[in-house]
Coordinates of C-alpha atoms in Angstrom, one line a residue:
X1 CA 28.3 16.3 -24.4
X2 CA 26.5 19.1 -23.5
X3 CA 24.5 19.7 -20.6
X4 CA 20.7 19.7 -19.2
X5 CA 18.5 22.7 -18.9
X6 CA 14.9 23.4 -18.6
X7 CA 13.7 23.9 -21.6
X8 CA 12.6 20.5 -23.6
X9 CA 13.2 18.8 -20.3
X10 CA 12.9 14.7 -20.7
X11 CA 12.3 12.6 -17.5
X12 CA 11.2 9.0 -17.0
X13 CA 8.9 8.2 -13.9
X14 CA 9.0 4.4 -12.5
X15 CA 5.6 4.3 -10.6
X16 CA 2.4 5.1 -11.5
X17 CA 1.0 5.6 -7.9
X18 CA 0.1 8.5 -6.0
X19 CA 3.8 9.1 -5.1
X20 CA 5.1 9.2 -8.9
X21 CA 1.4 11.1 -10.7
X22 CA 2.5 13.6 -7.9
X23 CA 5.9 13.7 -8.6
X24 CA 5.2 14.3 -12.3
X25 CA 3.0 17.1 -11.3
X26 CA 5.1 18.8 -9.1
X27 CA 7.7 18.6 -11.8
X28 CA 5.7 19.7 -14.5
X29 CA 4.9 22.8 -12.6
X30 CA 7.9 24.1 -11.5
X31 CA 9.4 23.8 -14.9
X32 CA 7.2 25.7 -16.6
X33 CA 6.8 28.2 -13.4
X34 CA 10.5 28.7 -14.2
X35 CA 9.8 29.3 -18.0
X36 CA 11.2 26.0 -19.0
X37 CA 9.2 22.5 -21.1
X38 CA 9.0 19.1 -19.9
X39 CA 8.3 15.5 -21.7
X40 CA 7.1 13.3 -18.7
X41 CA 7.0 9.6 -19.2
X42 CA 5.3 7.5 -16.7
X43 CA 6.4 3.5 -16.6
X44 CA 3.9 1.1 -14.5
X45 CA 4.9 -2.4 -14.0
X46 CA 0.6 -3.0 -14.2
X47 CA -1.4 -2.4 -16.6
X48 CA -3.0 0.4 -14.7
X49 CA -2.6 3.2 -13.2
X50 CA -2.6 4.4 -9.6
X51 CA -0.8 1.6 -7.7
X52 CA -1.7 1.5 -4.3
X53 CA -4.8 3.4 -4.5
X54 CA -6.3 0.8 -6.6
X55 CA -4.2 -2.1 -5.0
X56 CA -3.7 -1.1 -1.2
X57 CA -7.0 0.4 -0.3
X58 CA -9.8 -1.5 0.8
X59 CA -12.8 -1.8 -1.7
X60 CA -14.9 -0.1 1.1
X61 CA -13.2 2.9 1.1
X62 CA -14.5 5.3 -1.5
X63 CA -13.1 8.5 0.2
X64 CA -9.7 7.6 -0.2
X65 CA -9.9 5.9 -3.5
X66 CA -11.8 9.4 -4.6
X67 CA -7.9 10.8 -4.6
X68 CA -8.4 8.9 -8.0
X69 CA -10.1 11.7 -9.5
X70 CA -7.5 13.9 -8.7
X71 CA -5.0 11.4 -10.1
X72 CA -6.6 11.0 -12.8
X73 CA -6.8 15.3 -13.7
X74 CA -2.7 15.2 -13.8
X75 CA -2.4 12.5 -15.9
X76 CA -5.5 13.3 -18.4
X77 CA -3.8 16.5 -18.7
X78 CA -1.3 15.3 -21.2
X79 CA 1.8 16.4 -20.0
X80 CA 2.6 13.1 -18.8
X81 CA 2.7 9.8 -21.0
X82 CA 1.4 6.7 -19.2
X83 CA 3.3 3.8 -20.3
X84 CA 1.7 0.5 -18.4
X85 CA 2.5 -3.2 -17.9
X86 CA 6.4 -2.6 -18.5
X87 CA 8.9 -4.0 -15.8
X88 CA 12.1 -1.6 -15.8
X89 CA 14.8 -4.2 -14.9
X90 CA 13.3 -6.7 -17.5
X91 CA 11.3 -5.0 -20.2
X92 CA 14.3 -2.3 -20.4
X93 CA 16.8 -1.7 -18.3
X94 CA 17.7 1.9 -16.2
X95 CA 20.4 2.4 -18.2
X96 CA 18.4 2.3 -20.6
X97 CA 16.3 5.0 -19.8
X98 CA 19.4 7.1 -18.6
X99 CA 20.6 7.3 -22.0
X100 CA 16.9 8.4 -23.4
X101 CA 16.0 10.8 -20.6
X102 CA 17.9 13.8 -18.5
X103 CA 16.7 12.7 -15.2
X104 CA 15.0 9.3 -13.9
X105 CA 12.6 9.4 -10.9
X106 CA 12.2 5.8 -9.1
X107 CA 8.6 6.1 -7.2
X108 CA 8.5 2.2 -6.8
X109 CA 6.7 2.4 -3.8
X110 CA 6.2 -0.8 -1.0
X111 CA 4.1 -4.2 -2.1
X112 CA 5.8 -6.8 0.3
X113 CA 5.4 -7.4 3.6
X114 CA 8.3 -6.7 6.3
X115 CA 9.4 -10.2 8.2
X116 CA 8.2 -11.0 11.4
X117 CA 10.9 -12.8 13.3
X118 CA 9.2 -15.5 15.5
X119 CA 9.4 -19.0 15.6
X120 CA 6.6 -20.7 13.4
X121 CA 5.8 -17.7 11.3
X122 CA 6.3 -20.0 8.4
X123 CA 3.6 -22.3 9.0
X124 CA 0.7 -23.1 6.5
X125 CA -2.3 -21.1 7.8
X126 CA 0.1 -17.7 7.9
X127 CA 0.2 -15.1 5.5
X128 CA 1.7 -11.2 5.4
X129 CA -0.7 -9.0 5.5
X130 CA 0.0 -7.5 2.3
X131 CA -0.6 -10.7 0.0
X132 CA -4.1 -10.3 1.5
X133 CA -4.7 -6.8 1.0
X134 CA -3.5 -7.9 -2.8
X135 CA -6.1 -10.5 -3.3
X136 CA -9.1 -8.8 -1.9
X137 CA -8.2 -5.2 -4.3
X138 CA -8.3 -7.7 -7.2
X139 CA -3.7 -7.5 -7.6
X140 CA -3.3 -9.2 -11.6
X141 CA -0.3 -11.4 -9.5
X142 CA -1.7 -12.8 -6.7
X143 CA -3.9 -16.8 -6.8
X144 CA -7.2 -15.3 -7.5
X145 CA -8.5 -18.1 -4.4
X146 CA -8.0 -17.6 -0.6
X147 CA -9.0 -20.2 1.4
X148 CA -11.0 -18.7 4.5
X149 CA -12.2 -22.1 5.9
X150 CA -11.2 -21.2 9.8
X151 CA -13.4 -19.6 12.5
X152 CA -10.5 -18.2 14.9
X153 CA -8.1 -15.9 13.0
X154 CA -5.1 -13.3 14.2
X155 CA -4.2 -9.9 12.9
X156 CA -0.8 -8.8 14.3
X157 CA -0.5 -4.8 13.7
X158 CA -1.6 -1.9 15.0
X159 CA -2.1 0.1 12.0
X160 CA -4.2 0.8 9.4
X161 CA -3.3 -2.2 7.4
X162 CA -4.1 -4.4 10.1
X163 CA -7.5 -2.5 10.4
X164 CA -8.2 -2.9 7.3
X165 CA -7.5 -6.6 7.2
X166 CA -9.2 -7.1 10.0
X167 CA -12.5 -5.4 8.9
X168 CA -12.5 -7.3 5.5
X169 CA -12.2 -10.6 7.4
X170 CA -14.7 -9.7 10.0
X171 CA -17.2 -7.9 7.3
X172 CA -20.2 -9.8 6.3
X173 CA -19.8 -10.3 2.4
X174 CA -23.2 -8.5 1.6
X175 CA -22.0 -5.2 2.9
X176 CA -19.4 -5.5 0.5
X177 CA -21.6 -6.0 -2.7
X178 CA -22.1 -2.4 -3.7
X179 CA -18.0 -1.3 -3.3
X180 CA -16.0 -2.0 -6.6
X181 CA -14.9 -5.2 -5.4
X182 CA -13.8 -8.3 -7.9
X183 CA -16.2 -10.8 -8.4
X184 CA -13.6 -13.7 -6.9
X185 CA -13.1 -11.9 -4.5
X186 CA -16.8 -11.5 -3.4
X187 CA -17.1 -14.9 -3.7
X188 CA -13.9 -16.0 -1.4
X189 CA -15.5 -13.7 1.1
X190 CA -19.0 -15.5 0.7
X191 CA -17.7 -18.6 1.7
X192 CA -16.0 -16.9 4.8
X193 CA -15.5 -19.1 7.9
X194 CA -14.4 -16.6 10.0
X195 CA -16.4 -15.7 13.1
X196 CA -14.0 -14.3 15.7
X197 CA -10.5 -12.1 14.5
X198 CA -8.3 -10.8 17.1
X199 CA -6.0 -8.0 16.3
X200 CA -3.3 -7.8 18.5
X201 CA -0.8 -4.7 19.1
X202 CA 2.6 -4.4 21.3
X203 CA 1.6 -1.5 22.9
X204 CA -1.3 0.4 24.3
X205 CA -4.6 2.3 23.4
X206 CA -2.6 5.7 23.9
X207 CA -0.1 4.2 21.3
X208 CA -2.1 3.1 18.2
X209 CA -1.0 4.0 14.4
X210 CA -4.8 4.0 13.1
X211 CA -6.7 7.1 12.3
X212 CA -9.9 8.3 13.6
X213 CA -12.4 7.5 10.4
X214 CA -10.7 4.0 10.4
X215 CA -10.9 3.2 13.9
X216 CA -14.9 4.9 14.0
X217 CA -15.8 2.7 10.8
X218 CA -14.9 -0.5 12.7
X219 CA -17.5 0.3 15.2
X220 CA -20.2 0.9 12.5
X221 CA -19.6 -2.5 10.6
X222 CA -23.1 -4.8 10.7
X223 CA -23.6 -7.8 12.7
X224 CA -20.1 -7.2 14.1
X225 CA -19.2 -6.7 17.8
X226 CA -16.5 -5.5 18.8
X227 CA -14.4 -6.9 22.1
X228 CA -12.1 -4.7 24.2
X229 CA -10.6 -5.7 27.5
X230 CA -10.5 -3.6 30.6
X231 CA -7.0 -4.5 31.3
X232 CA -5.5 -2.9 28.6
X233 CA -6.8 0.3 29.7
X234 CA -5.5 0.4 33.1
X235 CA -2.0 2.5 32.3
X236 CA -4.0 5.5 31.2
X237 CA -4.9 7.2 33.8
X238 CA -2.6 10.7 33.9
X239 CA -1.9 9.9 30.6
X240 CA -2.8 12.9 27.9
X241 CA -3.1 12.2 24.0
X242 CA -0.5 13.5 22.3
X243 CA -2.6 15.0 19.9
X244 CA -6.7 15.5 18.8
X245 CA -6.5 12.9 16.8
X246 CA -5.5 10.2 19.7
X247 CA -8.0 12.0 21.7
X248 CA -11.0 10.8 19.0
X249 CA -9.6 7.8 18.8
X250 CA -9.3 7.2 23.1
X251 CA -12.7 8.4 23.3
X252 CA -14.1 5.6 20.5
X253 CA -12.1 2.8 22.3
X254 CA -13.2 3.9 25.6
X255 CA -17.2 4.3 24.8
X256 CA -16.8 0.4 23.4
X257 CA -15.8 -0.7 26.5
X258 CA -19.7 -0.3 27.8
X259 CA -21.1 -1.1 24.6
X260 CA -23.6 -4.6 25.3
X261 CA -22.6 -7.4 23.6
X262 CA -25.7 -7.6 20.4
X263 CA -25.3 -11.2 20.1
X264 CA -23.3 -10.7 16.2
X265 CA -22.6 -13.6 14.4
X266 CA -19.0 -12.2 14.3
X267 CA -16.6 -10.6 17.0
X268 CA -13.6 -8.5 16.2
X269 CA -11.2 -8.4 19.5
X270 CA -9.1 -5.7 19.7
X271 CA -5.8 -6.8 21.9
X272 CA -3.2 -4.5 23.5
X273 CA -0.1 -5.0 25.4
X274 CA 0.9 -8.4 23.3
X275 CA 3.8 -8.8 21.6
X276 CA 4.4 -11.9 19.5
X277 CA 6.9 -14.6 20.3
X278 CA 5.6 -17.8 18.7
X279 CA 3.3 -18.9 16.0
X280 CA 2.1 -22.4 17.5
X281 CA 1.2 -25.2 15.1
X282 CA 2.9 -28.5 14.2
X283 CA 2.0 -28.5 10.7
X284 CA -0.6 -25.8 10.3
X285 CA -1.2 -23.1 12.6
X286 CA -3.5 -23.4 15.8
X287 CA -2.4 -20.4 18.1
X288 CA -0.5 -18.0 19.0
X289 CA 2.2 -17.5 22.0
X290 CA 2.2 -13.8 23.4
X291 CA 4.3 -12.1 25.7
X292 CA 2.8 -9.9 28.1
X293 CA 4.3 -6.2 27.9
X294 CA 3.9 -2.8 29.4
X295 CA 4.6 0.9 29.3
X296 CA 8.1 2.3 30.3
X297 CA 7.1 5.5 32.0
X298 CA 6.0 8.2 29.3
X299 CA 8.2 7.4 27.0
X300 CA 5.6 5.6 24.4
X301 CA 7.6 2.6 24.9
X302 CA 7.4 -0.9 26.1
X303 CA 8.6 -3.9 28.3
X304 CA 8.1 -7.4 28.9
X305 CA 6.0 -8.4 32.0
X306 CA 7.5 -12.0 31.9
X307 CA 3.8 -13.6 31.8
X308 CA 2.7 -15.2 28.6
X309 CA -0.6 -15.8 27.1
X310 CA -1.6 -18.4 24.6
X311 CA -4.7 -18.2 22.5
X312 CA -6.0 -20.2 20.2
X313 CA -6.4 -19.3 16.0
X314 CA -6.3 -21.1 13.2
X315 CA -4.8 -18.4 10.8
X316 CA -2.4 -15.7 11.2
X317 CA -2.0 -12.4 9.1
X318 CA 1.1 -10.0 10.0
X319 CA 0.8 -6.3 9.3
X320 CA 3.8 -4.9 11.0
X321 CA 4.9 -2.8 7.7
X322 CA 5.8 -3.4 4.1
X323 CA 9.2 -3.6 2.3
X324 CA 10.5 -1.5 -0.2
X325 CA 10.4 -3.0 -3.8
X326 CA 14.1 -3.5 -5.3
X327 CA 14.6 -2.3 -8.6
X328 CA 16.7 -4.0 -10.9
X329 CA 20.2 -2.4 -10.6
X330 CA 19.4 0.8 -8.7
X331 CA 21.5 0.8 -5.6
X332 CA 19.3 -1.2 -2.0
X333 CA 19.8 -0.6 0.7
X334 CA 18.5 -3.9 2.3
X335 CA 18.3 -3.4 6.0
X336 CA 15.9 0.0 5.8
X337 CA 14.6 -1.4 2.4
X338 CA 14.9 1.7 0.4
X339 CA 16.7 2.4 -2.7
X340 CA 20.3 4.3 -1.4
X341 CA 19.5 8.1 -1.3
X342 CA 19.9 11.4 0.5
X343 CA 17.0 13.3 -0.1
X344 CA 15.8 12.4 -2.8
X345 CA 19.2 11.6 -4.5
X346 CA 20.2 7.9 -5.4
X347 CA 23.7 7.1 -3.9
X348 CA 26.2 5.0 -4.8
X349 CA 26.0 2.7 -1.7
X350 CA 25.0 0.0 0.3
X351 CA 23.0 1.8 2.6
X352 CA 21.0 5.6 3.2
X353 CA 23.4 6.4 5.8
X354 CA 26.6 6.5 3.7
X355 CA 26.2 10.6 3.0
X356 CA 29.5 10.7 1.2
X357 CA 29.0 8.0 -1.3
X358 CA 28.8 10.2 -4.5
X359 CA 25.6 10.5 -6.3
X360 CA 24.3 8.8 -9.3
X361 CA 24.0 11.9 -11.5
X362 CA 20.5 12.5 -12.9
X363 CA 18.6 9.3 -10.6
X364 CA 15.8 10.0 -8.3
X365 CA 14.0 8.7 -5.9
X366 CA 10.5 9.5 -4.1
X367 CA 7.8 7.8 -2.3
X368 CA 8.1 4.5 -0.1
X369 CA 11.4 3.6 -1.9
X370 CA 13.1 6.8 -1.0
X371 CA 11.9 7.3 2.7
X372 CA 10.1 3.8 3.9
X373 CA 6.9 2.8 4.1
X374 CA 5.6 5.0 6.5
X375 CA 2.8 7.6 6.0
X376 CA -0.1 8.8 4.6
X377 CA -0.9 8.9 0.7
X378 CA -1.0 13.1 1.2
X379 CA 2.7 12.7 2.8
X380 CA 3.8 11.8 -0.9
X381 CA 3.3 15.6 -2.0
X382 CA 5.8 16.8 0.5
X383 CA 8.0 14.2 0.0
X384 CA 7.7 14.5 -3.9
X385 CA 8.6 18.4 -3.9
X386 CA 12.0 17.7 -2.0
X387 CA 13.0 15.3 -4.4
X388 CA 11.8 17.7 -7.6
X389 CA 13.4 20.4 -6.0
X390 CA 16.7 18.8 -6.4
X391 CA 16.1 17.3 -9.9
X392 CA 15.4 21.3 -10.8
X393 CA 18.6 22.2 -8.9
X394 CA 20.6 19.3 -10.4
X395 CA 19.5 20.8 -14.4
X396 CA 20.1 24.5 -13.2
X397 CA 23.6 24.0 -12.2
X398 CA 24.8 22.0 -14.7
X399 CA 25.4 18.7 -13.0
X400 CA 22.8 16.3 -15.2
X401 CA 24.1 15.4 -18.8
X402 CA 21.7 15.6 -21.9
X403 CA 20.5 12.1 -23.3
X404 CA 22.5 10.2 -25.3
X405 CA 20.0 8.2 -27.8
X406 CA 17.2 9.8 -29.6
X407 CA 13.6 8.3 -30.7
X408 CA 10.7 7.2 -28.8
X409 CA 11.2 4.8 -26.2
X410 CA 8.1 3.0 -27.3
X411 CA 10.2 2.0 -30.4
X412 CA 12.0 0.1 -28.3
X413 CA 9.2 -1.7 -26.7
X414 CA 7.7 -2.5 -30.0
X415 CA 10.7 -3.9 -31.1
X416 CA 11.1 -6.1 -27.8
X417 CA 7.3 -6.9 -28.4
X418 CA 6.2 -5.7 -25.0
X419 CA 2.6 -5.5 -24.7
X420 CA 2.4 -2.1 -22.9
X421 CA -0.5 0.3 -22.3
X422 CA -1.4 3.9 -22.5
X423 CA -3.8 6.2 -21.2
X424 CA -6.1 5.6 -23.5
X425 CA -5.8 2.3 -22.8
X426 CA -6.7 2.4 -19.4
X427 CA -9.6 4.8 -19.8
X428 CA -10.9 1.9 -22.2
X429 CA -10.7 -0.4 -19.8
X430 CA -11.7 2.1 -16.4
X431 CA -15.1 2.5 -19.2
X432 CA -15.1 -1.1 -19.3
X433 CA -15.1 -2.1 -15.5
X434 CA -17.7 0.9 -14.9
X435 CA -20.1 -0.6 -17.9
X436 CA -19.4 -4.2 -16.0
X437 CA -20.6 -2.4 -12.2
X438 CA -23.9 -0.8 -14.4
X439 CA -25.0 -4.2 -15.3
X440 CA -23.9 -6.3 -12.5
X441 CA -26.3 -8.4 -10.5
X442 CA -25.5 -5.8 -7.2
X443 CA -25.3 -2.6 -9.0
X444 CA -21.8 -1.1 -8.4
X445 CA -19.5 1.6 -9.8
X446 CA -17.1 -0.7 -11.4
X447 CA -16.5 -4.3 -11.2
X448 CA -12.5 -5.0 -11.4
X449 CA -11.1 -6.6 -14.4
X450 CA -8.2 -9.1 -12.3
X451 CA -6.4 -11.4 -14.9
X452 CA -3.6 -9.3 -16.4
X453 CA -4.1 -10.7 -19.9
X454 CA -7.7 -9.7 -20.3
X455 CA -6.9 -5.8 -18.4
X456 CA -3.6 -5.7 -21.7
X457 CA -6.2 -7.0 -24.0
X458 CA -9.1 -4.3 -23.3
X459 CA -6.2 -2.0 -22.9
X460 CA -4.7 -2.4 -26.4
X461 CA -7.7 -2.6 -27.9
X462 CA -7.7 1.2 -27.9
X463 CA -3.8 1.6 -28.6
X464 CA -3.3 4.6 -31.1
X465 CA 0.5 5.7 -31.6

């Protein structure tokens, strides 16, 4: 059997988003910096591309979903082969693909929510965070329905997630009309409920996890006012931000605490120093319990006071991070949920902390699998280039063997009958949401295609081999 090398280089990517489009980059560059070739292809479990820029990011955020078009550059360039709606686990297996290819690259990413271990958390009336964030960017797999009948609801999180959340639910549905958002879902949000959502962190305004244009764009949403409480402000005085970015972001939440109250028919509450203990409800929700908490010295931790709160909602939504999405027989590690790897490299183990486990020769990892869901979409370069760098190392020295089984992995598919896309596909169908937004009722750049069949169907339509 002989070994890899750079030149006619073959390597499978599992995960079209950001992390693996910028992992296929980074890839195809160094290789052919180093005077080598490289066959790219790139599986998607959807039938599109870009993963959580076109299913984590909220519909009224065009700055971050324009990373698209820089997406969309590295793929269009034709070094990579996008090969959508195919489940590696089910539709073919990693072995598979080990056999095919000299090095496999997991870039699964993060689409479930991390627990929250309180008592009632289970109740009807509570939901993670990230099934929400699903439903309003249009996910193919989620009820195309949310029920939104309650006035009082809950966001637990201090992040951007939960800022997000909480703006949606808070947002009148007419501001929404002219973002790319699915026609359901516009609908769902017409028929909104909601007039007061609380968002609650454990810790205090020095200690947030937003950032500044998320945290300013709250303040600037219409007929929305915005509540802050005078308490939780009383620990920082001596304190200085740890950074410019804080700084913004103290300033904003200090100015609101003067702003007049304009008589909105909505209220977003922003809550600190409350950490969760109980979800009240019999059979439903109908509050949360909340422990009182406070800083330990400088050390951007906190305590319990002892003195508990209780406050009244109807509907609960936990953002307090996602979970790393198992892939069908690649080492888990379950407790940090993250495939098994040291920098980059899959081990052998149970868990990322067993550093002498041997390596699975020629299997990757990058993204939210390999490092946690923690981050911003531009952290994915640098943590992209680690994990190349070692896949280039790996071929130098010898260590990766050459594929075993020739022909076109799409053979395969054919033969299983999976209806997968391609590129071409999806620029039918990214054609055929844009031609939906031109004619649309509320003028828009795109209207979302969400049933899975219809976005295959559109996508095949165009499928040349």
């Amino acid at each position: 059997m002989t070994s890899s090398s750079l030149q006619n280089l073959r390597v499978a990517i599992v995960g079209a988003g950001p992390a693996g489009i910028y992992a296929g980059n980074i890839l195809t560059n160094s290789v052919v910096e180093a005077g080598g070739t490289v066959a790219i292809d790139l599986f998607e479990s959807l039938p599109a591309p870009y993963g959580l820029i076109r299913y984590g990011v909220a519909p009224d955020h065009p700055r971050i979903k324009g990373i698209v078009n820089s997406l969309h550059e590295m793929l269009d360039a034709g070094t990579t082969r996008f090969i959508g709606n195919v489940e590696v686990g089910r539709d073919i297996s990693i072995d598979e693909l080990q056999e095919r290819y000299d090095a496999v690259i997991l870039a699964t990413g993060a689409i479930r929510d991390a627990a929250l271990d309180i008592p009632g958390i289970d109740l009807e009336g509570s939901y993670g965070a990230a099934d929400f964030v699903a439903w309003f960017d249009g996910h193919p797999d989620v009820p195309t329905e949310w029920t939104l009948d309650q006035r009082e609801v809950a966001v637990i999180g201090n992040g951007n997630v939960a800022l997000d959340v909480a703006r949606v639910l808070a947002k009148h549905a007419v501001d929404l009309r002219s973002t790319e958002i699915a026609d359901n879902v516009l609908a769902g949000l017409e028929a909104s409920a909601v007039t007061d959502v609380h968002v609650f962190g454990r810790r205090g305004p020095a200690d947030i996890k937003f950032t500044p244009i998320e945290l300013r764009e709250l303040g600037e949403v219409p007929n929305v006012d915005i509540v802050v409480h005078d308490e939780d402000f009383a620990y920082l005085e001596g304190i200085t931000p740890a950074n410019n970015q804080l700084k913004v972001m103290l300033r904003i939440l200090q100015s609101w605490r003067t702003r007049e109250s304009t008589g909105a028919s909505r209220r977003l509450h922003l809550h600190f120093y409350h950490s969760p203990v109980e979800v009240l409800g019999s059979e439903r929700v109908e509050g949360l319990r909340f422990e009182r908490t406070e800083p330990v010295g400088d050390s951007g931790l906190v305590q319990g006071t002892g003195e508990f709160r209780e406050i009244a909602v109807q509907q609960v939504y936990r953002a307090v991070g996602y979970y790393g999405t198992p892939v069908i027989d690649a080492p888990f590690d379950v407790k940090a949920g993250v495939v098994s790897n040291v920098e980059g490299r899959v081990k052998d183990a149970a868990t990322t902390g067993d550093v002498e486990a041997p390596a699975i020769a020629g299997l990757y990892a990058t993204g939210w699998i390999k490092r946690g869901p923690v981050g911003l979409i531009g952290h994915t370069k640098s943590d992209a280039m680690e994990t190349i760098a070692h896949l280039v190392s790996d071929v130098e020295s010898g260590a990766l063997s050459a594929p075993t089984v020739e022909g076109d992995v799409l053979d395969v598919l054919d033969e299983r009958e999976v209806a997968y896309t391609t590129w071409d596909g999806w620029l039918a169908l990214d054609a055929h949401e844009r031609d939906l937004g031109a004619n649309h009722v509320h003028a828009r750049e795109r209207v979302k295609v969400v049933p899975r069949d219809e976005q295959v169907a559109i996508s095949r339509g165009a499928l040349v081999r």
